[in-house]
Coordinates of N, CA and C in Angstrom, one line a residue:
X203 N 74.2 123.6 102.4 CA 74.5 122.3 101.9 C 76.0 121.9 102.3
X204 N 76.2 120.7 102.7 CA 77.4 120.2 103.2 C 78.4 120.0 102.0
X205 N 79.7 120.4 102.2 CA 80.7 120.2 101.3 C 81.3 118.8 101.6
X206 N 81.1 117.9 100.7 CA 81.6 116.5 100.9 C 83.0 116.3 100.4
X207 N 83.6 115.2 100.8 CA 85.0 114.9 100.4 C 85.0 114.4 98.9
X208 N 86.1 114.6 98.3 CA 86.3 114.3 96.9 C 87.4 113.2 96.7
X209 N 87.1 112.3 95.8 CA 88.1 111.3 95.4 C 89.4 111.9 94.8
X210 N 89.3 113.2 94.4 CA 90.4 113.9 93.8 C 91.5 114.2 94.9
X211 N 91.1 114.3 96.1 CA 92.0 114.6 97.2 C 92.8 113.4 97.5
X212 N 94.1 113.6 97.9 CA 94.9 112.4 98.3 C 94.6 112.2 99.8
X213 N 94.9 111.0 100.3 CA 94.6 110.6 101.6 C 95.1 111.5 102.7
X214 N 96.3 112.1 102.5 CA 96.9 113.0 103.4 C 96.0 114.3 103.6
X215 N 95.6 114.8 102.4 CA 94.8 116.1 102.5 C 93.4 115.8 103.1
X216 N 92.9 114.6 102.8 CA 91.6 114.2 103.4 C 91.7 114.2 104.9
X217 N 92.8 113.7 105.4 CA 93.0 113.7 106.9 C 93.7 114.9 107.4
X218 N 93.9 115.9 106.6 CA 94.4 117.2 107.0 C 95.8 117.1 107.6
X219 N 96.7 116.3 107.0 CA 98.0 116.2 107.5 C 99.0 116.4 106.3
X220 N 100.3 116.7 106.6 CA 101.2 116.9 105.6 C 101.5 115.5 104.9
X221 N 101.9 115.6 103.7 CA 102.2 114.4 102.9 C 103.6 113.9 103.1
X222 N 103.8 113.3 104.3 CA 105.1 112.8 104.7 C 104.9 111.3 105.2
X223 N 106.0 110.6 105.3 CA 106.0 109.2 105.8 C 105.7 109.3 107.3
X224 N 106.4 110.2 108.0 CA 106.3 110.4 109.4 C 105.0 111.1 109.7
X225 N 104.1 110.4 110.5 CA 102.8 111.0 110.9 C 102.6 110.8 112.4
X226 N 101.8 111.7 112.9 CA 101.4 111.6 114.3 C 100.1 110.8 114.3
X227 N 100.2 109.5 114.6 CA 99.0 108.6 114.5 C 97.9 109.0 115.4
X228 N 98.2 109.5 116.5 CA 97.1 110.0 117.4 C 96.3 111.1 116.8
X229 N 97.1 112.1 116.2 CA 96.4 113.2 115.6 C 95.6 112.8 114.4
X230 N 96.1 111.8 113.6 CA 95.4 111.2 112.5 C 94.1 110.6 113.0
X231 N 94.2 109.9 114.0 CA 93.0 109.2 114.6 C 91.9 110.2 115.0
X232 N 92.4 111.2 115.7 CA 91.4 112.3 116.2 C 90.8 113.0 115.0
X233 N 91.5 113.3 114.0 CA 91.0 114.0 112.8 C 90.0 113.0 112.1
X234 N 90.4 111.7 111.9 CA 89.5 110.7 111.3 C 88.2 110.6 112.0
X235 N 88.2 110.5 113.4 CA 87.0 110.4 114.1 C 86.1 111.6 114.0
X236 N 86.7 112.8 114.0 CA 86.0 114.0 113.9 C 85.3 114.1 112.5
X237 N 86.1 113.8 111.5 CA 85.5 113.8 110.1 C 84.5 112.7 109.9
X238 N 84.7 111.6 110.5 CA 83.8 110.5 110.4 C 82.4 110.9 111.0
X239 N 82.5 111.6 112.2 CA 81.2 112.0 112.8 C 80.5 113.0 111.9
X240 N 81.3 113.9 111.2 CA 80.7 114.9 110.3 C 80.1 114.3 109.1
X241 N 80.7 113.3 108.5 CA 80.3 112.7 107.2 C 79.6 111.3 107.3
X242 N 79.4 110.8 108.5 CA 78.8 109.5 108.7 C 77.4 109.5 108.0
X243 N 77.1 108.5 107.3 CA 75.8 108.4 106.5 C 74.6 108.6 107.5
X244 N 74.7 108.2 108.7 CA 73.5 108.3 109.6 C 73.2 109.8 109.8
X245 N 74.2 110.7 109.7 CA 73.9 112.1 109.8 C 73.0 112.7 108.7
X246 N 72.9 111.9 107.6 CA 72.2 112.4 106.4 C 71.0 111.5 106.1
X247 N 70.5 110.8 107.1 CA 69.4 109.9 106.8 C 68.1 110.6 106.4
X248 N 68.0 111.9 106.8 CA 66.8 112.7 106.4 C 67.0 113.5 105.1
X249 N 68.3 113.4 104.6 CA 68.6 114.2 103.4 C 68.2 113.5 102.1
X250 N 68.3 114.2 101.0 CA 67.9 113.6 99.7 C 69.0 112.5 99.4
X251 N 68.6 111.7 98.4 CA 69.4 110.6 98.0 C 70.8 111.0 97.6
X252 N 71.0 112.1 96.8 CA 72.3 112.5 96.4 C 73.2 112.8 97.6
X253 N 72.7 113.5 98.6 CA 73.5 113.8 99.8 C 73.8 112.5 100.6
X254 N 72.9 111.6 100.6 CA 73.1 110.3 101.3 C 74.3 109.6 100.6
X255 N 74.2 109.5 99.3 CA 75.3 108.9 98.5 C 76.6 109.6 98.7
X256 N 76.6 110.9 98.7 CA 77.8 111.7 98.9 C 78.4 111.4 100.3
X257 N 77.5 111.3 101.3 CA 78.0 111.0 102.7 C 78.6 109.6 102.7
X258 N 78.0 108.7 102.1 CA 78.5 107.3 102.0 C 79.8 107.3 101.4
X259 N 80.0 108.0 100.3 CA 81.2 108.1 99.5 C 82.3 108.7 100.4
X260 N 82.0 109.8 101.1 CA 82.9 110.5 101.9 C 83.4 109.6 103.1
X261 N 82.4 108.9 103.7 CA 82.7 108.0 104.8 C 83.7 106.9 104.3
X262 N 83.4 106.3 103.2 CA 84.2 105.3 102.6 C 85.6 105.8 102.3
X263 N 85.7 107.0 101.7 CA 87.0 107.6 101.5 C 87.8 107.7 102.8
X264 N 87.2 108.2 103.8 CA 87.8 108.4 105.1 C 88.3 107.1 105.6
X265 N 87.5 106.1 105.6 CA 87.9 104.7 106.1 C 89.1 104.2 105.3
X266 N 89.1 104.4 104.0 CA 90.3 103.9 103.2 C 91.5 104.7 103.5
X267 N 91.3 106.1 103.7 CA 92.5 106.9 104.0 C 93.1 106.6 105.4
X268 N 92.2 106.4 106.3 CA 92.7 106.1 107.7 C 93.4 104.7 107.7
X269 N 92.8 103.7 107.1 CA 93.5 102.4 107.0 C 94.8 102.5 106.4
X270 N 94.9 103.3 105.3 CA 96.2 103.4 104.6 C 97.2 104.2 105.4
X271 N 96.9 105.3 105.9 CA 97.8 106.1 106.6 C 98.2 105.5 108.0
X272 N 97.3 104.7 108.6 CA 97.7 104.1 109.9 C 98.7 102.9 109.7
X273 N 98.8 102.4 108.6 CA 99.7 101.2 108.4 C 101.0 101.8 107.7
X274 N 102.1 101.6 108.4 CA 103.4 102.1 107.8 C 103.6 101.5 106.4
X275 N 103.3 100.2 106.2 CA 103.6 99.6 104.9 C 102.6 100.2 103.8
X276 N 101.4 100.3 104.1 CA 100.4 100.8 103.2 C 100.7 102.3 102.9
X277 N 101.1 103.0 104.0 CA 101.4 104.5 103.8 C 102.6 104.6 102.9
X278 N 103.6 103.8 103.1 CA 104.8 103.8 102.2 C 104.4 103.5 100.7
X279 N 103.6 102.5 100.5 CA 103.2 102.2 99.2 C 102.4 103.3 98.6
X280 N 101.5 103.9 99.3 CA 100.7 105.0 98.9 C 101.6 106.2 98.5
X281 N 102.5 106.6 99.3 CA 103.4 107.7 99.0 C 104.2 107.4 97.8
X282 N 104.7 106.2 97.6 CA 105.4 105.9 96.4 C 104.5 106.0 95.2
X283 N 103.3 105.5 95.3 CA 102.3 105.6 94.2 C 102.0 107.1 93.9
X284 N 102.0 108.0 94.9 CA 101.8 109.4 94.6 C 102.9 109.9 93.7
X285 N 104.1 109.3 93.9 CA 105.3 109.7 93.1 C 105.4 108.9 91.8
X286 N 104.4 108.2 91.5 CA 104.5 107.4 90.2 C 105.2 106.1 90.2
X287 N 105.5 105.6 91.4 CA 106.2 104.3 91.6 C 105.2 103.2 91.9
X288 N 105.1 102.2 91.1 CA 104.2 101.1 91.3 C 105.0 100.0 92.1
X289 N 104.7 99.8 93.3 CA 105.4 98.8 94.1 C 105.1 97.4 93.8
X290 N 104.0 97.2 93.0 CA 103.6 95.9 92.6 C 104.6 95.4 91.5
X291 N 105.1 96.3 90.7 CA 106.1 96.0 89.6 C 107.4 95.8 90.3
X292 N 107.9 94.6 90.4 CA 109.2 94.4 91.1 C 110.1 93.5 90.3
X293 N 111.3 93.8 90.2 CA 112.3 93.0 89.6 C 113.4 92.7 90.7
X294 N 114.2 91.7 90.4 CA 115.3 91.4 91.3 C 116.2 92.6 91.5
X295 N 116.3 93.4 90.5 CA 117.1 94.7 90.6 C 116.6 95.6 91.7
X296 N 115.2 95.6 91.8 CA 114.6 96.4 92.8 C 114.9 96.0 94.2
X297 N 115.1 94.7 94.4 CA 115.4 94.1 95.7 C 116.8 94.2 96.1
X298 N 117.7 93.9 95.2 CA 119.1 93.9 95.5 C 119.6 92.6 96.2
X299 N 120.8 92.3 96.0 CA 121.3 91.0 96.5 C 121.4 91.0 98.1
X300 N 121.7 92.2 98.6 CA 121.8 92.3 100.1 C 120.4 91.9 100.8
X301 N 119.3 92.4 100.2 CA 118.0 92.1 100.8 C 117.7 90.7 100.6
X302 N 118.0 90.1 99.4 CA 117.7 88.7 99.2 C 118.5 87.8 100.2
X303 N 119.8 88.2 100.4 CA 120.6 87.4 101.4 C 120.1 87.5 102.8
X304 N 119.7 88.7 103.2 CA 119.1 89.0 104.5 C 117.8 88.1 104.7
X305 N 117.0 88.1 103.7 CA 115.7 87.3 103.7 C 116.1 85.8 104.0
X306 N 117.0 85.3 103.2 CA 117.4 83.9 103.3 C 117.9 83.6 104.7
X307 N 118.8 84.5 105.2 CA 119.4 84.3 106.5 C 118.3 84.3 107.6
X308 N 117.4 85.3 107.6 CA 116.4 85.4 108.7 C 115.4 84.2 108.6
X309 N 115.1 83.8 107.4 CA 114.2 82.7 107.2 C 114.8 81.4 107.7
X310 N 116.1 81.3 107.5 CA 116.9 80.1 107.9 C 116.9 80.0 109.4
X311 N 117.1 81.2 110.1 CA 117.1 81.2 111.5 C 115.7 80.8 112.0
X312 N 114.6 81.4 111.5 CA 113.3 81.0 111.9 C 113.0 79.5 111.7
X313 N 113.4 79.0 110.6 CA 113.2 77.6 110.3 C 114.0 76.6 111.1
X314 N 115.1 77.1 111.7 CA 116.0 76.2 112.5 C 115.8 76.3 114.0
X315 N 114.8 77.0 114.4 CA 114.6 77.1 115.9 C 114.1 75.8 116.5
X316 N 114.7 75.5 117.6 CA 114.3 74.2 118.3 C 112.8 74.3 118.8
X317 N 112.2 73.1 119.0 CA 110.9 73.1 119.6 C 111.0 73.3 121.1
X318 N 109.9 73.5 121.7 CA 109.9 73.6 123.2 C 110.2 75.0 123.6
X319 N 110.5 75.1 125.0 CA 110.7 76.4 125.6 C 111.9 77.2 125.1
X320 N 113.0 76.5 124.8 CA 114.2 77.1 124.2 C 113.8 77.8 122.9
X321 N 113.0 77.1 122.1 CA 112.6 77.7 120.8 C 111.8 78.9 121.0
X322 N 111.0 78.9 122.0 CA 110.2 80.1 122.3 C 111.1 81.3 122.7
X323 N 112.1 81.1 123.5 CA 113.0 82.1 123.9 C 113.8 82.7 122.7
X324 N 114.2 81.8 121.8 CA 114.9 82.2 120.6 C 114.0 82.9 119.7
X325 N 112.7 82.5 119.6 CA 111.7 83.1 118.8 C 111.5 84.6 119.3
X326 N 111.5 84.7 120.6 CA 111.3 86.1 121.1 C 112.5 87.0 120.8
X327 N 113.7 86.4 120.9 CA 114.9 87.1 120.5 C 114.8 87.5 119.0
X328 N 114.4 86.6 118.2 CA 114.3 86.9 116.7 C 113.3 88.0 116.5
X329 N 112.2 87.9 117.2 CA 111.1 88.9 117.1 C 111.7 90.3 117.4
X330 N 112.5 90.4 118.5 CA 113.0 91.6 118.9 C 114.0 92.2 117.8
X331 N 114.8 91.3 117.3 CA 115.8 91.7 116.2 C 115.0 92.2 115.0
X332 N 114.0 91.5 114.6 CA 113.2 91.9 113.4 C 112.4 93.2 113.7
X333 N 111.9 93.4 114.9 CA 111.2 94.6 115.3 C 112.2 95.8 115.2
X334 N 113.4 95.6 115.6 CA 114.4 96.7 115.5 C 114.7 97.0 114.0
X335 N 114.8 96.0 113.2 CA 115.0 96.1 111.8 C 113.8 96.9 111.1
X336 N 112.6 96.6 111.5 CA 111.4 97.3 111.0 C 111.5 98.8 111.3
X337 N 111.8 99.1 112.6 CA 111.9 100.5 113.0 C 113.0 101.2 112.2
X338 N 114.1 100.6 112.1 CA 115.2 101.2 111.3 C 114.9 101.4 109.8
X339 N 114.2 100.4 109.3 CA 113.8 100.5 107.9 C 112.8 101.6 107.7
X340 N 111.9 101.8 108.6 CA 110.9 102.8 108.5 C 111.6 104.2 108.5
X341 N 112.6 104.3 109.4 CA 113.3 105.6 109.5 C 114.1 105.8 108.2
X342 N 114.7 104.8 107.7 CA 115.5 104.9 106.4 C 114.5 105.3 105.3
X343 N 113.4 104.7 105.2 CA 112.4 104.9 104.2 C 112.0 106.4 104.2
X344 N 111.7 106.9 105.4 CA 111.3 108.3 105.5 C 112.4 109.3 105.0
X345 N 113.6 109.0 105.3 CA 114.7 109.8 104.9 C 114.9 109.7 103.4
X346 N 114.9 108.5 102.9 CA 115.1 108.4 101.4 C 114.0 109.1 100.6
X347 N 112.7 109.0 101.1 CA 111.6 109.6 100.4 C 111.7 111.1 100.5
X348 N 112.2 111.6 101.7 CA 112.3 113.1 101.9 C 113.4 113.6 100.9
X349 N 114.4 112.8 100.6 CA 115.4 113.2 99.6 C 115.0 112.9 98.2
X350 N 113.8 112.4 98.0 CA 113.3 112.1 96.7 C 114.1 111.0 96.0
X351 N 114.7 110.1 96.8 CA 115.4 108.9 96.3 C 114.3 107.8 96.1
X352 N 113.7 107.9 95.0 CA 112.6 106.9 94.8 C 113.0 105.5 94.6
X353 N 114.1 105.3 93.9 CA 114.6 103.9 93.8 C 115.0 103.3 95.1
X354 N 115.7 104.1 95.9 CA 116.1 103.7 97.3 C 114.8 103.5 98.2
X355 N 113.9 104.4 98.0 CA 112.6 104.2 98.8 C 111.9 102.9 98.4
X356 N 111.9 102.6 97.1 CA 111.2 101.4 96.7 C 111.9 100.2 97.2
X357 N 113.2 100.2 97.2 CA 114.0 99.1 97.8 C 113.6 98.9 99.3
X358 N 113.6 100.0 100.0 CA 113.3 100.0 101.4 C 111.8 99.6 101.6
X359 N 110.9 100.0 100.8 CA 109.5 99.5 100.9 C 109.5 98.0 100.8
X360 N 110.2 97.4 99.9 CA 110.2 95.9 99.7 C 110.9 95.2 100.9
X361 N 111.9 95.9 101.5 CA 112.5 95.3 102.7 C 111.5 95.4 103.8
X362 N 110.9 96.5 104.0 CA 109.8 96.7 105.0 C 108.7 95.6 104.9
X363 N 108.3 95.4 103.6 CA 107.3 94.4 103.3 C 107.7 93.0 103.8
X364 N 109.0 92.7 103.5 CA 109.5 91.4 103.9 C 109.5 91.3 105.5
X365 N 110.0 92.3 106.1 CA 110.2 92.3 107.6 C 108.8 92.2 108.3
X366 N 107.9 92.9 107.8 CA 106.5 92.9 108.4 C 105.9 91.5 108.2
X367 N 106.1 90.9 107.0 CA 105.6 89.6 106.8 C 106.3 88.6 107.7
X368 N 107.6 88.7 107.9 CA 108.4 87.9 108.8 C 107.9 88.0 110.2
X369 N 107.6 89.2 110.6 CA 107.0 89.5 112.0 C 105.7 88.7 112.2
X370 N 104.9 88.7 111.1 CA 103.6 87.9 111.2 C 103.9 86.4 111.3
X371 N 104.9 85.9 110.5 CA 105.2 84.5 110.6 C 105.8 84.1 111.9
X372 N 106.6 85.0 112.5 CA 107.1 84.7 113.9 C 106.0 84.6 114.9
X373 N 105.0 85.6 114.8 CA 103.9 85.6 115.7 C 103.1 84.3 115.5
X374 N 102.8 83.9 114.3 CA 102.1 82.7 114.0 C 102.8 81.5 114.6
X375 N 104.1 81.4 114.4 CA 104.9 80.3 114.9 C 104.8 80.3 116.5
X376 N 104.9 81.4 117.1 CA 104.8 81.5 118.5 C 103.4 81.0 119.0
X377 N 102.4 81.4 118.3 CA 101.0 81.0 118.6 C 100.9 79.5 118.5
X378 N 101.5 78.9 117.4 CA 101.4 77.5 117.2 C 102.1 76.7 118.3
X379 N 103.3 77.2 118.7 CA 104.0 76.6 119.8 C 103.3 76.6 121.1
X380 N 102.5 77.7 121.3 CA 101.8 77.9 122.6 C 100.4 77.2 122.5
X381 N 100.1 76.6 121.3 CA 98.8 75.9 121.1 C 97.6 76.9 120.9
X382 N 97.9 78.1 120.5 CA 96.9 79.1 120.3 C 96.4 79.2 118.8
X383 N 97.2 78.6 117.9 CA 96.8 78.7 116.5 C 96.7 77.5 115.7

């Protein structure tokens, strides 16, 4: 009889990786695909109903784990949740004045870009700046979490959340300017 996956396992153990922010996404993908082949419900079509349900549950858990671990933002939130930090509970204290000012400044830059080709060039420059900030924030988050600085990690999570949302808005603005959206 097959040993199926359990909801009691955290996503990192399901995907057979260490519980860290820094992960090898290619290794995660390979493990996910291997486990998905093993537990895919089609593999159990001739089995009894309880095994079919267990396979469906295992496959669903793997999909959730892979989606969470593959996204830096979801992975950060999940790691904080494992440490008892609810990222949905946010106060201005959690954000800090520096982050609020940075948000205002970057949104002001985005909102004041000129139309036309010059605006596209400036939009690309802004996208590059924000991408560098995302990479830096991810690095800082990993370090803060490794030091068990949960308050700092939560602040960095919210900064990362803002930066990723801003990246999406920049892409949408670019698509709009190019007539794609």
